[in-house]
Every structure is written in structure tokens, then in C-alpha cells.
Amino acid sequence: MTRPLRLHKFLAQCGIASRRKAEELIASGQVSVDGEVVREMGTSIVPGRNVVTCGGIPVTESEPLVYYLLNKPKGYVTTLSDPQNRPIVTSLIKDCQARLFPVGRLDFDTEGALILTNDGDLAQKIQHPSHETRKTYEARIKGRPTREKLTSLERGIMLDGRMTSPSRVTVLGGHADHTLVSITIHEGRKHQVKKMFAAIGHPVVSLRRTAYGRLELGNLPTGSYRRLYPVDLKKLFL
Ligand code: URA
């Protein structure tokens, strides 16, 4: 059962105001408990049982915001349900009560960096075109592309009737019949990287996202995750 809590502490926990400001709100008669205005400082309430309002608006405890960086394995979907009953990425995060969702998508057969959070504002910010959060992928592609073809990809190509925004492509290694490249893009169109390389005649054989902005996957093993903190989140927009 939820334990009783001092009213000013409850208001602060719910993000209404600091504890001191919450005391002022109570003293000025702006806070009600179960329909009655409360001005006494020592009042306790039981969250979830007593109905608290501030300025007439119900005050509810918000879920703490949490952030994870997962190294998504192949064979998982990044939707929250799947008509084909395939495994869902959020099932990989253990011991978390928050209602997590992935930020953006990765294909079923794509691996790598995936942020999971319950913070809708941050998710929107990362995906909003005006912030242009960079996403970096390592792609194994068929054949050996010429520098001209890679430069055309970097400048932008027509994809589904719309030019792609400028990207950056670096060749990491060449093999007999495939090439390992790194590509950094600012968009998140469906199957974008696969479509971009297919368009220049070098289809993707395997794909792994390695970073969002300067937040890198590093040596996080496949299927593992780590909590992210403000110092990590700052790197998303660098
Ligand atoms: N581009 C793709 O083609 N697939 C992904 O999963 C991510 C980016």
C-alpha cells in the first residue's frame, strides 16, 4: 500500500513546485484534498487514494523518466506489438516498471543502437527534423562502390520522390565481394540506408546503427543495454 506523504512533499514529487513553493501554494488556499481546501502545513495524504488538486487541476504522480541504450539484436521488432508475434525490443529490458517505447525504428534484421524511454518529449526532439539528430550506421554492402557513387549519395539522391538530405560516407574496409562503410544521416525514413545503397547499385547485406549524435554504442554486447543519464543525453544533440 502507498504510504502517507506530507502534502507539500507530494506536490514537489509531482513536479508542481519546489517544497517551499508548495508550502506557499498550500498556505494561499490553492490546494484541495478530496474537495476540501487545505491550509495546514502538516497535512498528510495517501497518493492514489486522496484526490489532490492545485488551482482546481488534479495532481497525479508522474512516472519517473528513464532512458536506456540497447544494442538491439537481429530478430526483434521495434513496434510495441506485432501481428506476427515476433519478439519485441522492450521485452529485452528487465526490471523496469516504466512504459518504455523505442525512439525511432530499426528493421527486424538491423542491429545496434536503440534508445528506449518513457519520455515522449525527448523522443520527439530526437526525431524532429529541425534538430536533425545524426544517426551513424555501419553497413556491409555488396560490391565495391566508386568514390563518385558515394559522393552522389553524400550530396543527396532522389528517394521515393524526395531528395535525401546530405550525408557522410566513409569506407571502413574492402573485401572480395563486399565493402564495409559507415554512413551518417540526419533523417529517419523507412528503410532509408538500405534504399540509399540499393539506389546506387550496392545493396546492404547487413546493417548496424553505431551512434545517435555523439552517443556511441561502444562495446555494449548485442542484446545488452545500459541506463542513460543527462551527461549521455547531451551527446545526442552534439
Ligand atoms: N535504415 C534502414 O534501411 N534500416 C534501418 O533499420 C535503419 C535505417
Short mmCIF file of C-alpha atoms and ligand atoms in Angstrom, two decimals:
data_model
loop_
_atom_site.label_atom_id
_atom_site.label_comp_id
_atom_site.label_asym_id
_atom_site.label_seq_id
_atom_site.Cartn_x
_atom_site.Cartn_y
_atom_site.Cartn_z
CA MET A 1 0.00 0.00 0.00
CA THR A 2 1.24 3.52 -0.73
CA ARG A 3 2.39 5.28 2.45
CA PRO A 4 1.08 8.64 3.63
CA LEU A 5 3.10 11.59 2.46
CA ARG A 6 3.20 15.21 3.55
CA LEU A 7 1.15 17.26 1.11
CA HIS A 8 3.96 19.69 0.22
CA LYS A 9 6.31 16.76 -0.50
CA PHE A 10 3.70 15.12 -2.71
CA LEU A 11 3.24 18.34 -4.71
CA ALA A 12 7.01 18.63 -5.16
CA GLN A 13 7.32 14.98 -6.23
CA CYS A 14 4.68 15.54 -8.85
CA GLY A 15 6.68 18.42 -10.27
CA ILE A 16 4.18 21.14 -9.26
CA ALA A 17 6.73 23.27 -7.41
CA SER A 18 9.69 23.07 -5.03
CA ARG A 19 8.76 22.02 -1.49
CA ARG A 20 8.99 25.62 -0.27
CA LYS A 21 6.80 26.96 -3.09
CA ALA A 22 4.38 24.08 -2.48
CA GLU A 23 4.03 25.25 1.13
CA GLU A 24 3.17 28.72 -0.17
CA LEU A 25 0.55 27.24 -2.52
CA ILE A 26 -1.00 25.38 0.41
CA ALA A 27 -0.95 28.47 2.66
CA SER A 28 -2.62 30.56 -0.04
CA GLY A 29 -5.55 28.13 -0.26
CA GLN A 30 -4.86 26.86 -3.76
CA VAL A 31 -4.62 23.21 -2.79
CA SER A 32 -7.58 20.91 -2.07
CA VAL A 33 -7.69 17.37 -0.78
CA ASP A 34 -10.84 15.38 -1.58
CA GLY A 35 -12.64 18.60 -2.47
CA GLU A 36 -11.71 20.49 0.74
CA VAL A 37 -9.25 23.40 0.72
CA VAL A 38 -6.32 22.54 2.99
CA ARG A 39 -4.15 25.24 4.56
CA GLU A 40 -2.48 23.23 7.35
CA MET A 41 1.18 22.56 6.66
CA GLY A 42 1.36 19.18 8.35
CA THR A 43 -1.43 17.55 6.30
CA SER A 44 -0.61 14.08 5.00
CA ILE A 45 -2.22 12.35 2.05
CA VAL A 46 -2.07 8.87 0.56
CA PRO A 47 -1.13 9.12 -3.12
CA GLY A 48 -3.66 7.34 -5.28
CA ARG A 49 -6.28 7.32 -2.52
CA ASN A 50 -6.75 11.04 -1.81
CA VAL A 51 -7.63 13.32 -4.71
CA VAL A 52 -5.35 16.34 -4.66
CA THR A 53 -5.98 19.38 -6.83
CA CYS A 54 -3.93 22.53 -7.26
CA GLY A 55 -5.68 25.54 -8.75
CA GLY A 56 -8.58 23.17 -9.49
CA ILE A 57 -6.41 20.80 -11.59
CA PRO A 58 -5.88 17.22 -10.37
CA VAL A 59 -2.31 16.44 -9.38
CA THR A 60 -1.04 12.99 -10.28
CA GLU A 61 2.26 11.31 -9.68
CA SER A 62 4.14 11.12 -12.91
CA GLU A 63 6.27 8.11 -13.76
CA PRO A 64 9.97 8.96 -13.37
CA LEU A 65 11.58 9.45 -16.77
CA VAL A 66 14.07 6.74 -17.69
CA TYR A 67 16.38 6.25 -20.66
CA TYR A 68 18.17 3.17 -21.94
CA LEU A 69 20.57 2.49 -24.78
CA LEU A 70 20.05 -1.03 -26.12
CA ASN A 71 22.23 -2.92 -28.56
CA LYS A 72 19.32 -4.37 -30.50
CA PRO A 73 19.89 -7.88 -31.82
CA LYS A 74 18.53 -9.01 -35.19
CA GLY A 75 15.20 -10.77 -34.97
CA TYR A 76 13.34 -8.18 -32.85
CA VAL A 77 10.71 -5.65 -33.94
CA THR A 78 10.77 -2.06 -32.71
CA THR A 79 6.97 -1.76 -32.61
CA LEU A 80 5.12 -2.31 -29.33
CA SER A 81 3.07 -5.18 -30.72
CA ASP A 82 3.45 -7.41 -33.72
CA PRO A 83 0.69 -9.13 -35.70
CA GLN A 84 3.14 -11.95 -36.49
CA ASN A 85 4.03 -12.40 -32.81
CA ARG A 86 7.71 -11.72 -33.36
CA PRO A 87 9.84 -10.74 -30.34
CA ILE A 88 9.57 -7.08 -29.27
CA VAL A 89 12.59 -4.99 -28.24
CA THR A 90 11.07 -3.73 -24.99
CA SER A 91 10.99 -7.34 -23.72
CA LEU A 92 14.80 -7.19 -23.52
CA ILE A 93 14.74 -4.55 -20.75
CA LYS A 94 14.36 -6.32 -17.43
CA ASP A 95 13.37 -4.89 -14.05
CA CYS A 96 11.85 -1.72 -15.43
CA GLN A 97 8.29 -0.79 -14.48
CA ALA A 98 8.13 2.22 -16.82
CA ARG A 99 6.15 2.02 -20.05
CA LEU A 100 9.06 2.20 -22.45
CA PHE A 101 8.92 2.78 -26.17
CA PRO A 102 11.70 2.87 -28.75
CA VAL A 103 12.83 6.18 -30.25
CA GLY A 104 12.53 5.67 -33.99
CA ARG A 105 12.72 2.35 -35.70
CA LEU A 106 15.25 -0.26 -36.67
CA ASP A 107 14.34 -3.01 -39.13
CA PHE A 108 13.77 -6.57 -37.89
CA ASP A 109 17.16 -7.58 -39.35
CA THR A 110 19.07 -4.43 -38.28
CA GLU A 111 21.19 -4.44 -35.14
CA GLY A 112 22.63 -1.75 -32.96
CA ALA A 113 21.92 1.41 -31.00
CA LEU A 114 18.31 1.91 -29.98
CA ILE A 115 17.13 4.34 -27.32
CA LEU A 116 14.17 3.26 -25.22
CA THR A 117 12.43 5.71 -22.93
CA ASN A 118 9.11 6.83 -21.48
CA ASP A 119 9.99 10.48 -22.25
CA GLY A 120 7.79 11.50 -25.17
CA ASP A 121 9.28 15.00 -25.32
CA LEU A 122 12.82 13.74 -25.77
CA ALA A 123 11.70 11.16 -28.33
CA GLN A 124 10.01 13.90 -30.34
CA LYS A 125 13.04 16.16 -30.08
CA ILE A 126 15.39 13.44 -31.36
CA GLN A 127 13.13 12.69 -34.30
CA HIS A 128 12.15 16.25 -35.17
CA PRO A 129 13.63 17.39 -38.50
CA SER A 130 14.71 20.74 -37.00
CA HIS A 131 17.12 19.02 -34.57
CA GLU A 132 18.47 16.70 -37.23
CA THR A 133 19.96 14.24 -34.75
CA ARG A 134 22.69 12.41 -36.64
CA LYS A 135 22.44 8.66 -36.86
CA THR A 136 25.50 6.66 -37.86
CA TYR A 137 25.34 3.17 -39.33
CA GLU A 138 27.87 0.58 -40.31
CA ALA A 139 26.70 -1.16 -43.46
CA ARG A 140 28.13 -4.15 -45.24
CA ILE A 141 27.25 -3.59 -48.88
CA LYS A 142 27.59 -5.74 -51.99
CA GLY A 143 30.49 -4.99 -54.34
CA ARG A 144 32.89 -2.05 -54.33
CA PRO A 145 31.30 1.35 -54.93
CA THR A 146 33.30 4.02 -56.74
CA ARG A 147 34.04 7.26 -54.89
CA GLU A 148 31.79 9.04 -57.44
CA LYS A 149 28.83 6.91 -56.44
CA LEU A 150 29.48 7.52 -52.74
CA THR A 151 29.81 11.25 -53.37
CA SER A 152 26.46 11.29 -55.17
CA LEU A 153 24.94 9.55 -52.16
CA GLU A 154 26.52 12.15 -49.86
CA ARG A 155 25.13 15.03 -51.90
CA GLY A 156 21.62 13.58 -51.90
CA ILE A 157 19.67 11.28 -54.19
CA MET A 158 16.03 11.05 -55.17
CA LEU A 159 14.28 8.52 -52.96
CA ASP A 160 10.53 7.97 -53.20
CA GLY A 161 10.13 11.31 -54.97
CA ARG A 162 12.14 13.33 -52.41
CA MET A 163 15.83 14.21 -52.22
CA THR A 164 17.72 12.81 -49.26
CA SER A 165 19.50 15.42 -47.16
CA PRO A 166 23.33 15.47 -47.25
CA SER A 167 25.04 12.50 -45.62
CA ARG A 168 28.59 11.38 -44.93
CA VAL A 169 30.00 8.07 -46.16
CA THR A 170 33.38 6.60 -45.17
CA VAL A 171 34.81 3.33 -46.45
CA LEU A 172 35.99 1.26 -43.48
CA GLY A 173 37.23 -1.81 -45.33
CA GLY A 174 37.10 -3.69 -48.61
CA HIS A 175 36.71 -7.43 -49.17
CA ALA A 176 36.46 -9.62 -52.26
CA ASP A 177 32.74 -9.18 -52.84
CA HIS A 178 31.59 -6.62 -50.29
CA THR A 179 32.61 -3.33 -48.66
CA LEU A 180 32.19 -2.12 -45.09
CA VAL A 181 31.09 1.51 -44.95
CA SER A 182 29.98 3.99 -42.32
CA ILE A 183 27.15 6.36 -43.22
CA THR A 184 25.81 9.26 -41.16
CA ILE A 185 22.35 10.59 -41.98
CA HIS A 186 20.05 13.19 -40.45
CA GLU A 187 16.74 11.64 -41.41
CA GLY A 188 14.77 8.60 -40.35
CA ARG A 189 12.83 7.48 -43.38
CA LYS A 190 11.71 3.88 -43.50
CA HIS A 191 14.50 1.56 -44.78
CA GLN A 192 16.46 4.70 -45.67
CA VAL A 193 20.00 3.33 -45.58
CA LYS A 194 19.04 0.15 -47.44
CA LYS A 195 17.21 2.18 -50.08
CA MET A 196 20.10 4.62 -50.48
CA PHE A 197 22.68 1.91 -51.19
CA ALA A 198 20.27 -0.08 -53.36
CA ALA A 199 19.76 3.10 -55.41
CA ILE A 200 23.47 3.24 -56.29
CA GLY A 201 23.57 -0.48 -57.12
CA HIS A 202 25.21 -1.74 -53.91
CA PRO A 203 22.53 -3.38 -51.76
CA VAL A 204 23.04 -3.67 -48.00
CA VAL A 205 23.89 -7.15 -46.75
CA SER A 206 23.87 -6.27 -43.05
CA LEU A 207 23.26 -3.11 -41.07
CA ARG A 208 24.14 -1.89 -37.58
CA ARG A 209 23.45 1.53 -36.03
CA THR A 210 26.53 2.63 -34.13
CA ALA A 211 25.59 6.08 -32.79
CA TYR A 212 22.96 8.77 -32.28
CA GLY A 213 24.82 12.09 -32.44
CA ARG A 214 27.91 11.53 -30.28
CA LEU A 215 26.22 8.88 -28.17
CA GLU A 216 28.02 5.75 -29.26
CA LEU A 217 27.17 2.11 -28.81
CA GLY A 218 30.82 1.40 -27.92
CA ASN A 219 31.42 -2.15 -26.77
CA LEU A 220 27.93 -2.82 -25.40
CA PRO A 221 27.31 -6.50 -26.24
CA THR A 222 24.42 -7.42 -28.56
CA GLY A 223 21.20 -7.78 -26.56
CA SER A 224 22.61 -5.74 -23.61
CA TYR A 225 21.60 -2.27 -22.52
CA ARG A 226 22.67 0.49 -20.19
CA ARG A 227 20.86 3.32 -18.41
CA LEU A 228 21.44 6.77 -19.86
CA TYR A 229 21.89 9.87 -17.70
CA PRO A 230 21.84 13.61 -18.52
CA VAL A 231 25.55 13.53 -19.41
CA ASP A 232 24.75 10.86 -22.07
CA LEU A 233 21.60 12.59 -23.33
CA LYS A 234 23.53 15.77 -24.02
CA LYS A 235 25.63 13.85 -26.57
CA LEU A 236 22.54 13.17 -28.68
CA PHE A 237 22.50 16.73 -29.92
CA LEU A 238 26.26 17.33 -30.31
N1 URA B 1 17.89 2.33 -42.49
C1 URA B 1 17.44 1.12 -42.86
O1 URA B 1 17.37 0.82 -44.05
N2 URA B 1 17.09 0.26 -41.91
C2 URA B 1 17.18 0.51 -40.60
O2 URA B 1 16.85 -0.34 -39.77
C3 URA B 1 17.64 1.78 -40.21
C4 URA B 1 17.99 2.68 -41.18
#
